[in-house]
Coordinates of C-alpha atoms in Angstrom, one line a residue:
Chain C
M1 CA 0.0 0.0 0.0
S2 CA 1.4 3.3 -1.0
L3 CA 1.3 6.5 1.1
I4 CA -1.9 8.4 1.5
W5 CA -1.9 11.9 2.9
N6 CA -5.4 12.2 4.2
E7 CA -6.9 8.7 4.5
K8 CA -10.1 9.9 6.1
Y9 CA -11.1 12.0 3.1
E10 CA -9.3 10.2 0.3
C11 CA -10.6 6.8 1.2
M12 CA -14.0 7.9 2.5
P13 CA -16.9 5.6 1.6
R14 CA -18.8 6.9 -1.5
D15 CA -22.1 7.6 0.4
E16 CA -20.3 9.7 3.0
L17 CA -18.4 11.5 0.3
Q18 CA -21.6 12.2 -1.6
A19 CA -23.3 13.6 1.5
I20 CA -20.3 16.0 1.9
Q21 CA -20.5 17.0 -1.8
E22 CA -24.2 17.7 -1.6
E23 CA -23.8 19.8 1.5
R24 CA -20.9 21.8 0.0
L25 CA -22.7 22.2 -3.4
R26 CA -25.7 23.7 -1.5
E27 CA -23.4 26.1 0.3
T28 CA -21.6 27.1 -2.9
V29 CA -24.9 27.8 -4.8
N30 CA -26.1 29.8 -1.8
R31 CA -22.9 31.7 -1.6
V32 CA -22.8 32.6 -5.3
F33 CA -26.5 33.6 -5.4
Y34 CA -25.9 36.2 -2.7
E35 CA -22.4 37.3 -3.3
V36 CA -21.8 37.1 -7.1
P37 CA -24.2 39.2 -9.2
F38 CA -23.2 37.3 -12.4
Y39 CA -24.4 34.0 -10.8
R40 CA -27.5 35.6 -9.2
R41 CA -28.6 36.7 -12.7
A42 CA -27.8 33.4 -14.3
L43 CA -29.7 31.5 -11.6
Q44 CA -32.7 33.8 -11.6
E45 CA -32.9 33.5 -15.4
R46 CA -33.4 29.8 -14.8
G47 CA -35.9 30.4 -12.1
L48 CA -33.5 29.1 -9.5
G49 CA -33.2 30.5 -6.0
P50 CA -30.4 30.3 -3.4
D51 CA -31.6 26.9 -2.1
S52 CA -32.9 25.4 -5.2
V53 CA -30.3 22.6 -5.4
K54 CA -30.9 20.0 -2.8
S55 CA -28.8 17.1 -4.2
L56 CA -26.2 16.2 -6.8
D57 CA -29.1 15.3 -9.2
G58 CA -29.9 19.0 -9.2
L59 CA -26.5 19.9 -10.7
S60 CA -27.7 19.6 -14.3
K61 CA -30.2 22.5 -13.6
L62 CA -27.4 24.9 -12.9
P63 CA -25.9 27.2 -15.5
F64 CA -22.4 26.6 -17.0
T65 CA -19.5 29.0 -16.6
T66 CA -17.2 29.6 -19.6
K67 CA -13.9 31.2 -20.2
D68 CA -15.8 34.1 -21.9
D69 CA -17.7 34.7 -18.6
L70 CA -14.4 35.0 -16.9
R71 CA -13.2 37.5 -19.5
D72 CA -16.5 39.5 -19.3
N73 CA -16.1 39.7 -15.5
Y74 CA -12.3 40.5 -15.6
P75 CA -10.6 40.9 -13.2
Y76 CA -12.6 40.6 -10.0
G77 CA -16.2 40.3 -11.1
L78 CA -16.6 36.6 -10.1
F79 CA -15.1 37.0 -6.6
S80 CA -17.5 36.1 -3.8
V81 CA -15.7 38.0 -1.1
P82 CA -14.4 41.6 -0.8
L83 CA -10.9 42.2 -1.9
S84 CA -9.8 42.6 1.7
E85 CA -10.4 38.8 2.1
I86 CA -8.3 37.9 -0.9
V87 CA -4.7 37.1 0.0
R88 CA -3.3 36.0 -3.3
V89 CA -4.1 36.4 -7.0
H90 CA -2.8 34.2 -9.8
A91 CA -3.4 34.5 -13.6
S92 CA -2.9 32.6 -16.8
S93 CA -3.4 33.6 -20.4
G94 CA -6.9 34.1 -21.7
T95 CA -8.1 33.8 -25.3
T96 CA -7.4 37.5 -26.0
G97 CA -5.3 40.2 -24.4
K98 CA -6.7 39.8 -20.9
P99 CA -5.6 37.0 -18.6
V100 CA -7.8 34.6 -16.6
V101 CA -7.6 35.5 -13.0
D102 CA -8.2 33.6 -9.8
G103 CA -8.3 35.1 -6.3
Y104 CA -7.6 33.1 -3.1
T105 CA -8.7 33.6 0.4
R106 CA -6.6 32.3 3.2
H107 CA -9.0 29.3 3.4
D108 CA -8.6 28.7 -0.3
L109 CA -4.8 28.6 0.0
G110 CA -5.3 26.0 2.7
V111 CA -7.5 23.9 0.3
W112 CA -4.9 24.2 -2.4
A113 CA -2.1 23.1 -0.1
E114 CA -4.2 20.2 1.1
V115 CA -5.0 18.9 -2.5
M116 CA -1.4 19.4 -3.5
A117 CA -0.2 17.6 -0.4
R118 CA -2.4 14.7 -1.4
S119 CA -1.0 14.8 -4.9
L120 CA 2.7 15.0 -3.9
T121 CA 2.1 12.1 -1.5
C122 CA 0.9 10.0 -4.4
C123 CA 4.4 10.2 -5.9
G124 CA 6.1 9.4 -2.6
A125 CA 6.6 12.8 -0.9
T126 CA 6.9 12.7 2.9
K127 CA 8.2 15.1 5.5
N128 CA 11.6 13.5 4.9
S129 CA 11.6 14.4 1.2
V130 CA 13.6 17.1 -0.5
V131 CA 11.1 18.6 -3.0
H132 CA 12.7 20.4 -5.9
I133 CA 10.2 22.7 -7.5
A134 CA 11.1 23.7 -11.1
Y135 CA 7.7 25.1 -12.1
G136 CA 7.9 28.8 -12.6
Y137 CA 7.0 30.9 -9.6
G138 CA 4.9 33.9 -10.2
L139 CA 1.4 34.5 -11.6
F140 CA 1.6 31.0 -13.0
T141 CA 0.0 28.6 -10.5
G142 CA 2.6 25.8 -10.9
G143 CA 5.4 27.0 -8.7
L144 CA 3.5 28.4 -5.7
G145 CA 0.9 25.6 -5.9
A146 CA 3.4 22.8 -5.6
H147 CA 5.2 24.9 -3.0
G148 CA 2.2 25.1 -0.6
G149 CA 1.5 21.4 -0.8
A150 CA 5.1 20.4 -0.2
E151 CA 5.4 22.8 2.8
L152 CA 2.1 21.4 4.3
I153 CA 3.6 17.9 4.1
G154 CA 6.6 19.3 5.9
A155 CA 9.1 18.3 3.2
S156 CA 12.3 20.4 2.6
V157 CA 11.3 22.6 -0.2
I158 CA 13.7 23.9 -2.9
P159 CA 11.9 26.7 -4.7
A160 CA 14.2 26.6 -7.8
S161 CA 11.6 28.0 -10.2
G162 CA 12.2 27.6 -14.0
G163 CA 15.3 28.1 -16.1
H164 CA 19.1 27.8 -15.4
T165 CA 19.1 24.1 -16.2
K166 CA 22.8 23.4 -15.3
R167 CA 22.3 25.1 -12.0
Q168 CA 19.1 23.1 -11.3
I169 CA 21.0 19.9 -11.8
M170 CA 23.8 21.0 -9.5
L171 CA 21.2 21.9 -6.8
M172 CA 19.4 18.6 -7.2
K173 CA 22.7 16.7 -6.9
D174 CA 24.1 18.8 -4.0
F175 CA 20.8 19.1 -2.0
G176 CA 19.9 15.5 -2.5
S177 CA 16.5 16.2 -4.0
T178 CA 14.1 13.2 -3.9
I179 CA 11.0 14.6 -5.5
L180 CA 10.9 16.7 -8.7
A181 CA 7.9 18.9 -9.6
C182 CA 7.9 20.6 -13.0
T183 CA 6.4 20.4 -16.5
P184 CA 7.0 17.0 -18.1
S185 CA 8.9 18.6 -21.0
Y186 CA 11.2 20.4 -18.6
A187 CA 11.8 17.1 -16.8
M188 CA 12.9 15.6 -20.1
H189 CA 15.1 18.6 -20.7
L190 CA 16.7 18.1 -17.3
A191 CA 17.3 14.4 -18.1
E192 CA 18.9 15.4 -21.4
A193 CA 21.1 18.0 -19.8
M194 CA 22.2 15.5 -17.1
A195 CA 23.3 13.1 -19.7
E196 CA 25.2 15.8 -21.5
A197 CA 26.9 16.7 -18.2
G198 CA 27.9 13.0 -17.8
L199 CA 25.5 12.4 -14.9
S200 CA 23.2 9.5 -14.5
K201 CA 20.3 8.8 -12.3
S202 CA 22.6 7.2 -9.7
D203 CA 24.2 10.6 -9.2
L204 CA 20.9 11.9 -8.0
K205 CA 18.5 10.7 -5.2
L206 CA 15.3 11.3 -7.1
K207 CA 12.4 8.9 -6.3
G208 CA 9.3 10.6 -7.6
G209 CA 8.2 13.2 -10.1
L210 CA 4.9 15.1 -10.2
F211 CA 4.5 16.5 -13.7
G212 CA 1.7 18.6 -15.1
A213 CA 0.6 21.9 -16.8
E214 CA 0.8 20.3 -20.2
P215 CA -0.2 17.1 -22.0
W216 CA 2.3 14.3 -22.1
S217 CA 2.4 10.6 -23.2
Q218 CA 2.9 7.2 -21.7
N219 CA 6.0 7.0 -23.8
M220 CA 7.4 10.2 -22.1
R221 CA 6.5 8.7 -18.8
S222 CA 8.5 5.5 -19.5
Q223 CA 11.5 7.6 -20.6
L224 CA 11.4 9.9 -17.6
E225 CA 11.0 7.0 -15.2
A226 CA 14.0 5.1 -16.8
R227 CA 16.3 8.1 -17.1
L228 CA 15.6 9.7 -13.8
G229 CA 14.9 6.5 -11.8
I230 CA 11.6 7.8 -10.6
V231 CA 7.9 7.1 -10.4
A232 CA 6.4 9.8 -12.7
L233 CA 2.8 10.9 -12.2
D234 CA 0.5 13.3 -13.9
V235 CA -1.1 16.2 -12.1
Y236 CA -4.0 18.2 -13.5
G237 CA -5.4 21.6 -12.7
L238 CA -6.3 24.9 -14.1
T239 CA -5.9 28.4 -12.8
E240 CA -9.7 29.1 -13.0
I241 CA -10.4 26.2 -10.6
I242 CA -7.4 26.5 -8.3
G243 CA -4.2 25.6 -10.2
P244 CA -2.5 22.2 -10.1
G245 CA -4.0 19.7 -7.7
V246 CA -7.6 19.3 -9.1
A247 CA -6.7 15.7 -10.1
V248 CA -3.7 13.5 -9.8
E249 CA -2.6 10.0 -10.8
C250 CA -2.0 7.5 -8.0
P251 CA 0.8 4.9 -8.4
E252 CA -1.7 2.6 -10.2
K253 CA -1.3 5.0 -13.2
Q254 CA -4.8 4.2 -14.4
G255 CA -6.3 7.7 -14.5
L256 CA -6.3 10.8 -12.3
H257 CA -8.3 10.9 -9.1
V258 CA -10.3 14.1 -8.9
W259 CA -10.3 15.4 -5.3
E260 CA -14.0 15.2 -5.2
D261 CA -14.6 16.6 -1.8
H262 CA -13.3 19.9 -3.2
F263 CA -14.0 19.7 -7.0
L264 CA -17.1 18.1 -8.4
P265 CA -16.5 16.6 -11.9
E266 CA -19.0 16.0 -14.7
V267 CA -18.5 15.0 -18.3
I268 CA -20.9 16.6 -20.8
D269 CA -21.6 16.5 -24.5
P270 CA -19.9 19.7 -25.6
E271 CA -22.5 20.2 -28.3
T272 CA -25.7 19.7 -26.4
G273 CA -24.5 20.4 -22.8
K274 CA -26.1 17.2 -21.6
Q275 CA -24.5 15.2 -18.9
L276 CA -22.9 11.9 -20.0
P277 CA -22.8 8.8 -18.0
D278 CA -19.4 7.7 -16.4
G279 CA -17.3 5.9 -19.1
S280 CA -18.4 8.2 -22.0
Y281 CA -16.0 10.7 -23.4
G282 CA -16.9 14.4 -23.4
E283 CA -16.0 17.7 -22.0
L284 CA -14.9 17.9 -18.4
V285 CA -17.0 20.3 -16.3
V286 CA -15.9 21.2 -12.7
T287 CA -17.8 22.8 -9.9
T288 CA -15.7 24.0 -7.0
L289 CA -17.2 22.9 -3.6
T290 CA -15.0 24.7 -1.1
K291 CA -13.6 27.7 -2.8
Q292 CA -14.5 31.1 -1.3
G293 CA -12.4 33.6 -3.4
M294 CA -13.8 32.6 -6.8
P295 CA -16.2 29.7 -6.6
L296 CA -17.2 28.4 -10.0
I297 CA -20.3 26.6 -11.0
R298 CA -20.1 24.0 -13.8
Y299 CA -16.9 25.5 -15.3
R300 CA -16.4 24.2 -18.8
T301 CA -12.7 23.2 -19.0
R302 CA -12.7 22.4 -22.7
D303 CA -10.6 19.3 -21.9
I304 CA -11.9 16.0 -23.3
T305 CA -11.9 13.0 -21.0
T306 CA -14.1 10.4 -19.4
I307 CA -14.9 9.6 -15.8
I308 CA -13.7 6.2 -14.5
S309 CA -15.9 5.2 -11.6
E310 CA -14.6 1.7 -10.9
L311 CA -13.0 1.4 -7.5
C312 CA -9.2 2.0 -7.6
P313 CA -6.9 -0.7 -6.1
C314 CA -5.0 2.1 -4.3
G315 CA -7.8 2.5 -1.8
R316 CA -8.8 6.0 -2.7
T317 CA -12.6 6.3 -3.4
H318 CA -12.5 9.5 -5.5
R319 CA -13.5 8.8 -9.1
K320 CA -10.8 9.2 -11.7
I321 CA -10.6 10.9 -15.1
A322 CA -8.8 9.3 -18.0
R323 CA -5.8 11.0 -19.6
F324 CA -7.0 13.8 -21.8
V325 CA -7.6 13.0 -25.4
G326 CA -7.9 16.6 -26.7
R327 CA -9.7 19.9 -26.3
T328 CA -12.9 21.3 -27.6
D329 CA -11.2 24.6 -28.5
D330 CA -8.0 25.6 -30.2
M331 CA -5.9 26.2 -27.1
L332 CA -2.3 24.9 -27.2
V333 CA -0.2 24.2 -24.2
I334 CA 3.4 25.1 -24.9
R335 CA 6.1 24.7 -22.2
G336 CA 3.3 24.9 -19.6
V337 CA 1.9 28.1 -21.1
N338 CA -1.6 28.3 -22.5
V339 CA -1.5 29.7 -26.0
F340 CA -4.6 30.7 -28.1
P341 CA -4.2 31.4 -31.8
S342 CA -6.4 34.5 -31.2
Q343 CA -3.6 36.0 -29.2
I344 CA -1.2 35.8 -32.1
E345 CA -3.9 37.0 -34.5
E346 CA -4.3 40.2 -32.4
V347 CA -0.6 41.0 -32.7
L348 CA -0.6 40.5 -36.4
L349 CA -3.7 42.6 -36.8
R350 CA -2.0 45.4 -34.9
I351 CA 1.1 45.3 -36.9
A352 CA -0.2 44.7 -40.4
H353 CA -3.5 46.6 -40.0
T354 CA -5.2 43.8 -41.8
E355 CA -5.6 40.2 -41.0
P356 CA -2.7 38.3 -42.6
Q357 CA -2.7 34.6 -43.2
Y358 CA -0.7 32.9 -40.6
Q359 CA 0.0 29.4 -39.3
I360 CA 1.3 28.2 -35.9
I361 CA 3.6 25.3 -36.0
V362 CA 4.5 23.5 -32.8
E363 CA 7.3 21.0 -32.8
R364 CA 9.3 19.3 -30.1
R365 CA 13.0 20.2 -30.7
G366 CA 15.1 18.0 -28.5
Q367 CA 13.0 18.0 -25.4
L368 CA 11.4 21.4 -25.6
D369 CA 8.4 22.7 -27.5
A370 CA 9.3 25.1 -30.2
L371 CA 6.7 27.6 -31.5
E372 CA 7.0 28.9 -35.0
V373 CA 4.6 31.5 -36.5
Q374 CA 4.5 31.6 -40.3
V375 CA 3.1 34.8 -41.7
E376 CA 2.3 35.2 -45.4
V377 CA 3.8 38.3 -46.9
S378 CA 1.1 40.3 -48.6
E379 CA 1.7 43.4 -50.7
Q380 CA 0.6 45.7 -47.9
F381 CA 3.7 45.0 -46.0
F382 CA 6.1 43.8 -48.6
S383 CA 9.2 45.9 -49.1
D384 CA 11.9 45.1 -51.5
E385 CA 14.4 46.1 -48.9
I386 CA 15.6 43.1 -46.8
R387 CA 16.2 45.4 -43.9
M388 CA 12.5 46.4 -43.7
L389 CA 11.4 42.8 -43.9
E390 CA 13.8 41.7 -41.2
T391 CA 12.5 44.6 -39.0
L392 CA 9.0 43.4 -39.6
E393 CA 9.9 39.9 -38.6
R394 CA 11.6 41.0 -35.4
Q395 CA 8.7 43.3 -34.5
I396 CA 6.2 40.5 -34.9
Q397 CA 8.4 38.2 -32.9
R398 CA 8.9 40.7 -30.0
Q399 CA 5.2 41.5 -29.8
I400 CA 4.1 37.9 -29.8
E401 CA 6.7 37.1 -27.1
D402 CA 5.4 40.0 -25.0
V403 CA 1.9 38.7 -25.2
L404 CA 2.6 35.0 -24.7
G405 CA 5.7 35.2 -22.5
I406 CA 7.5 32.4 -24.4
N407 CA 10.0 32.4 -27.2
V408 CA 8.7 32.2 -30.7
R409 CA 10.3 32.0 -34.2
V410 CA 8.7 34.1 -36.8
K411 CA 9.1 33.2 -40.5
L412 CA 7.8 35.2 -43.4
V413 CA 6.4 33.0 -46.1
E414 CA 5.0 33.4 -49.6
P415 CA 1.3 33.9 -50.1
K416 CA -0.8 30.7 -50.5
T417 CA 1.9 28.6 -48.8
I418 CA -0.3 28.1 -45.8
E419 CA -2.5 25.1 -46.3
R420 CA -6.2 25.9 -46.6
S421 CA -9.0 23.5 -46.2
E422 CA -12.4 24.4 -47.7
G423 CA -11.2 28.0 -48.0
K424 CA -10.4 28.2 -44.3
A425 CA -6.7 28.3 -43.3
K426 CA -5.6 25.7 -40.9
R427 CA -4.2 27.8 -38.1
V428 CA -2.4 25.2 -36.0
I429 CA -0.1 22.4 -37.0
D430 CA 1.0 20.4 -34.0
R431 CA 3.8 18.0 -34.9
R432 CA 4.6 17.0 -31.3
Q433 CA 4.3 13.3 -30.7
L434 CA 2.8 13.4 -27.3
Chain R
M1 CA 14.9 59.1 -65.4
P2 CA 14.4 56.3 -62.9
I3 CA 13.5 52.9 -64.4
K4 CA 11.1 50.4 -63.1
Q5 CA 12.3 47.4 -61.2
I6 CA 10.1 44.4 -60.2
S7 CA 10.7 42.9 -56.8
V8 CA 9.4 39.5 -55.8
F9 CA 9.2 37.9 -52.3
L10 CA 10.6 34.4 -52.4
E11 CA 10.9 31.8 -49.7
N12 CA 14.3 30.1 -49.5
K13 CA 13.1 26.8 -50.9
C14 CA 13.8 24.7 -53.9
G15 CA 12.1 25.6 -57.2
R16 CA 10.9 29.1 -56.3
L17 CA 13.3 31.0 -58.5
S18 CA 12.7 28.7 -61.4
S19 CA 9.0 29.1 -61.1
V20 CA 9.1 32.9 -61.2
T21 CA 11.3 32.9 -64.2
R22 CA 9.1 30.3 -65.9
V23 CA 6.0 32.3 -65.4
I24 CA 7.4 35.4 -67.0
G25 CA 9.3 33.5 -69.6
D26 CA 6.0 31.9 -70.8
Q27 CA 4.7 35.4 -71.3
G28 CA 7.6 36.3 -73.6
I29 CA 9.0 38.7 -71.1
N30 CA 12.8 39.1 -71.2
I31 CA 15.0 39.7 -68.2
R32 CA 17.5 42.4 -68.6
A33 CA 19.2 42.2 -65.2
F34 CA 18.5 40.7 -61.8
S35 CA 19.8 40.3 -58.4
I36 CA 18.8 38.3 -55.3
A37 CA 19.1 39.5 -51.7
D38 CA 18.6 36.8 -49.2
T39 CA 18.4 35.9 -45.5
T40 CA 18.2 32.4 -43.9
D41 CA 14.5 32.1 -44.6
F42 CA 13.6 34.3 -47.5
G43 CA 14.9 36.4 -50.3
V44 CA 13.9 39.2 -52.6
L45 CA 14.4 38.8 -56.3
R46 CA 14.9 42.1 -58.1
L47 CA 14.3 42.1 -61.9
I48 CA 14.7 44.6 -64.7
V49 CA 12.6 43.4 -67.6
N50 CA 11.5 44.6 -71.0
R51 CA 7.8 45.0 -70.0
P52 CA 7.6 45.9 -66.3
D53 CA 3.9 46.6 -66.1
E54 CA 2.9 43.3 -67.7
T55 CA 5.4 41.5 -65.5
L56 CA 3.9 42.9 -62.4
K57 CA 0.4 41.9 -63.4
T58 CA 1.5 38.4 -64.5
L59 CA 3.3 37.6 -61.3
Q60 CA 0.5 39.0 -59.2
E61 CA -2.0 36.8 -61.0
A62 CA 0.4 33.8 -60.4
G63 CA 0.1 34.5 -56.7
F64 CA 3.4 36.1 -55.9
T65 CA 3.9 39.0 -53.6
V66 CA 5.4 41.7 -56.0
S67 CA 6.2 45.3 -55.9
M68 CA 7.5 47.9 -58.4
T69 CA 10.3 50.2 -57.3
D70 CA 12.0 53.1 -59.0
V71 CA 15.8 52.6 -59.5
L72 CA 18.5 54.3 -61.5
A73 CA 20.4 52.5 -64.2
V74 CA 23.8 54.2 -64.5
E75 CA 26.6 53.7 -67.0
I76 CA 29.8 53.1 -65.0
P77 CA 33.0 54.2 -66.7
D78 CA 34.8 51.0 -67.5
H79 CA 38.2 51.8 -65.9
P80 CA 39.8 51.3 -62.5
G81 CA 38.1 53.7 -60.0
G82 CA 35.1 54.1 -62.3
L83 CA 32.6 52.8 -59.7
A84 CA 34.4 54.5 -56.8
S85 CA 33.9 57.9 -58.5
V86 CA 30.2 57.4 -58.9
L87 CA 29.8 56.2 -55.3
E88 CA 31.9 59.1 -54.0
L89 CA 29.5 61.5 -55.7
M90 CA 26.6 60.1 -53.7
Q91 CA 28.6 59.9 -50.5
D92 CA 29.5 63.6 -50.8
A93 CA 25.9 64.5 -51.3
G94 CA 24.8 62.3 -48.4
V95 CA 22.6 60.1 -50.6
N96 CA 22.2 56.7 -49.0
I97 CA 22.3 53.6 -51.2
E98 CA 19.8 51.0 -50.1
Y99 CA 21.3 48.5 -52.5
M100 CA 22.9 48.2 -55.9
Y101 CA 23.9 45.5 -58.5
A102 CA 25.8 45.5 -61.7
F103 CA 25.0 44.0 -65.1
S104 CA 26.5 44.2 -68.6
A105 CA 24.8 44.7 -71.9
K106 CA 25.9 44.2 -75.5
V107 CA 25.1 47.8 -76.5
S108 CA 27.4 49.5 -74.0
K109 CA 31.1 49.1 -73.7
D110 CA 30.8 50.4 -70.2
A111 CA 29.4 48.5 -67.2
L112 CA 25.9 49.1 -66.1
A113 CA 24.8 49.4 -62.5
V114 CA 21.3 49.6 -60.9
F115 CA 21.0 51.8 -57.8
R116 CA 18.2 52.0 -55.3
V117 CA 18.9 55.2 -53.4
E118 CA 17.0 57.3 -50.9
N119 CA 16.6 60.3 -53.2
S120 CA 16.9 59.3 -56.8
Q121 CA 16.3 62.9 -58.1
V122 CA 19.3 64.3 -56.3
A123 CA 21.4 61.3 -57.2
E124 CA 20.5 61.5 -60.9
R125 CA 21.3 65.2 -61.1
L126 CA 24.6 64.7 -59.4
I127 CA 25.6 61.9 -61.7
A128 CA 24.5 63.7 -64.8
Q129 CA 26.5 66.8 -63.8
K130 CA 29.6 64.7 -63.9
G131 CA 28.8 63.6 -67.5
I132 CA 28.0 60.0 -66.4
R133 CA 25.0 58.6 -68.3
V134 CA 21.8 57.5 -66.5
L135 CA 19.9 55.3 -68.9
G136 CA 16.2 55.9 -69.5
G137 CA 13.5 53.2 -69.3
E138 CA 13.1 52.5 -73.0
E139 CA 16.9 52.2 -73.4
V140 CA 17.2 49.6 -70.6
Y141 CA 14.0 47.7 -71.4
N142 CA 15.0 47.4 -75.1
L143 CA 18.6 46.4 -74.4

């Protein structure tokens, strides 16, 4: 039997868990009805009052929340407490210029630390562990999210943040790090850099890795486990809901347990919005059950998965979601950063004053994702002076980098080189073998 | 008198140059001079042809990004220091040269050079004052 952080809750009988969920759902609906004007309107439009949901069966009556709703209520419109109660704000990229914001009360940070403590424990973290966190620290939820969980466990936390790969390897070696938390592609990059430096897994003391913030494959898992000598597990989360720690794989590696006492999962048909039975693939929808800062009702994640309700041999009773098979929108995750084609489109519109044809090509070069934006040169911005074209290329590159916060390569291409299907250009080519 | 130059945007990939030249060759258009400026990813092909307006239209219809630019065609005295003397004229007058390229023609015993400059009127006047010939459009197109 592997380690479990909070056996009482993680292994709670289903009926008890369900009773807790129902009570918390009632509280959440009540809270948003009185405290969030957006939700009060949405509930009233459906003829629902503050106490209209009595059980989990009533969930399907509730309205959905979408990323557009977050944008329309940017930045604080969906908070259910005054700003004086908010102790932390995180953000990630939205579909256009404005980011997606989440605000946390002190209680919320406690919930987050709890679910991340459970998640880190899955990959073997204890108070004796040295947890090396190479997720970026900052507005991005990865770094501070993992940090809170590791501290709650009582592990020795190394807040390394991202970048400076050689130095990270030195720190992991010298500090005797046993648990690594970062994006899976950065973990691969670290493994690669270790090999280049002539180091092998026996030079390090790593035992477990908790990787997330981007999709990765079973093949990458095998490689990471072999090269770093670890158990590598997938952690899922999104800024809107709380950050990493919404769901995590247990050592059985047969799906990610959703921490159901805090996050209520459903899978729906993305076209009709109808709930689908466990086992069917559809869009994951999450309702927060304990969040105070920004509670969300039926948030549409756009991630496609299915709910696995069979009991897990690990002993945890929380239902699992399968590894994601795609998205219902065009969001890309590149080096842990959410990228929407519309963000790149905005930059091009600003520079060219017209909508140029463009294509985004994502490749994995070595172990890291590389983003290339190809822009067709139309006569409006064609100059026969190379200098001007190069300036244009650099200007596009800099502005996209400013918006996305990651490096891109911009390439000017001839008109009509970008593949069009039925007159509509294919905006994204993802060549990564995930 | 500036002459008309056709510029074409080309990606650095196999077959692009041959396809431009084929398209205009099929229209019976003759190339008088050309040069290519390139970077890692792309290049700009610059052409002097016998029928510039028709070339512009033909290439646009074939889907290329094309522009027409005014350049000066100058007869460069064919002796050591010939080019230097022309360039010094422009330098003294503070006229910036964006780019230039040379070509030869059967009709002239001197070398010919195409200049793209910041201020072609000033450059043309300076050159002419020194007795150096600037060729007119018809002269170049019909070489």
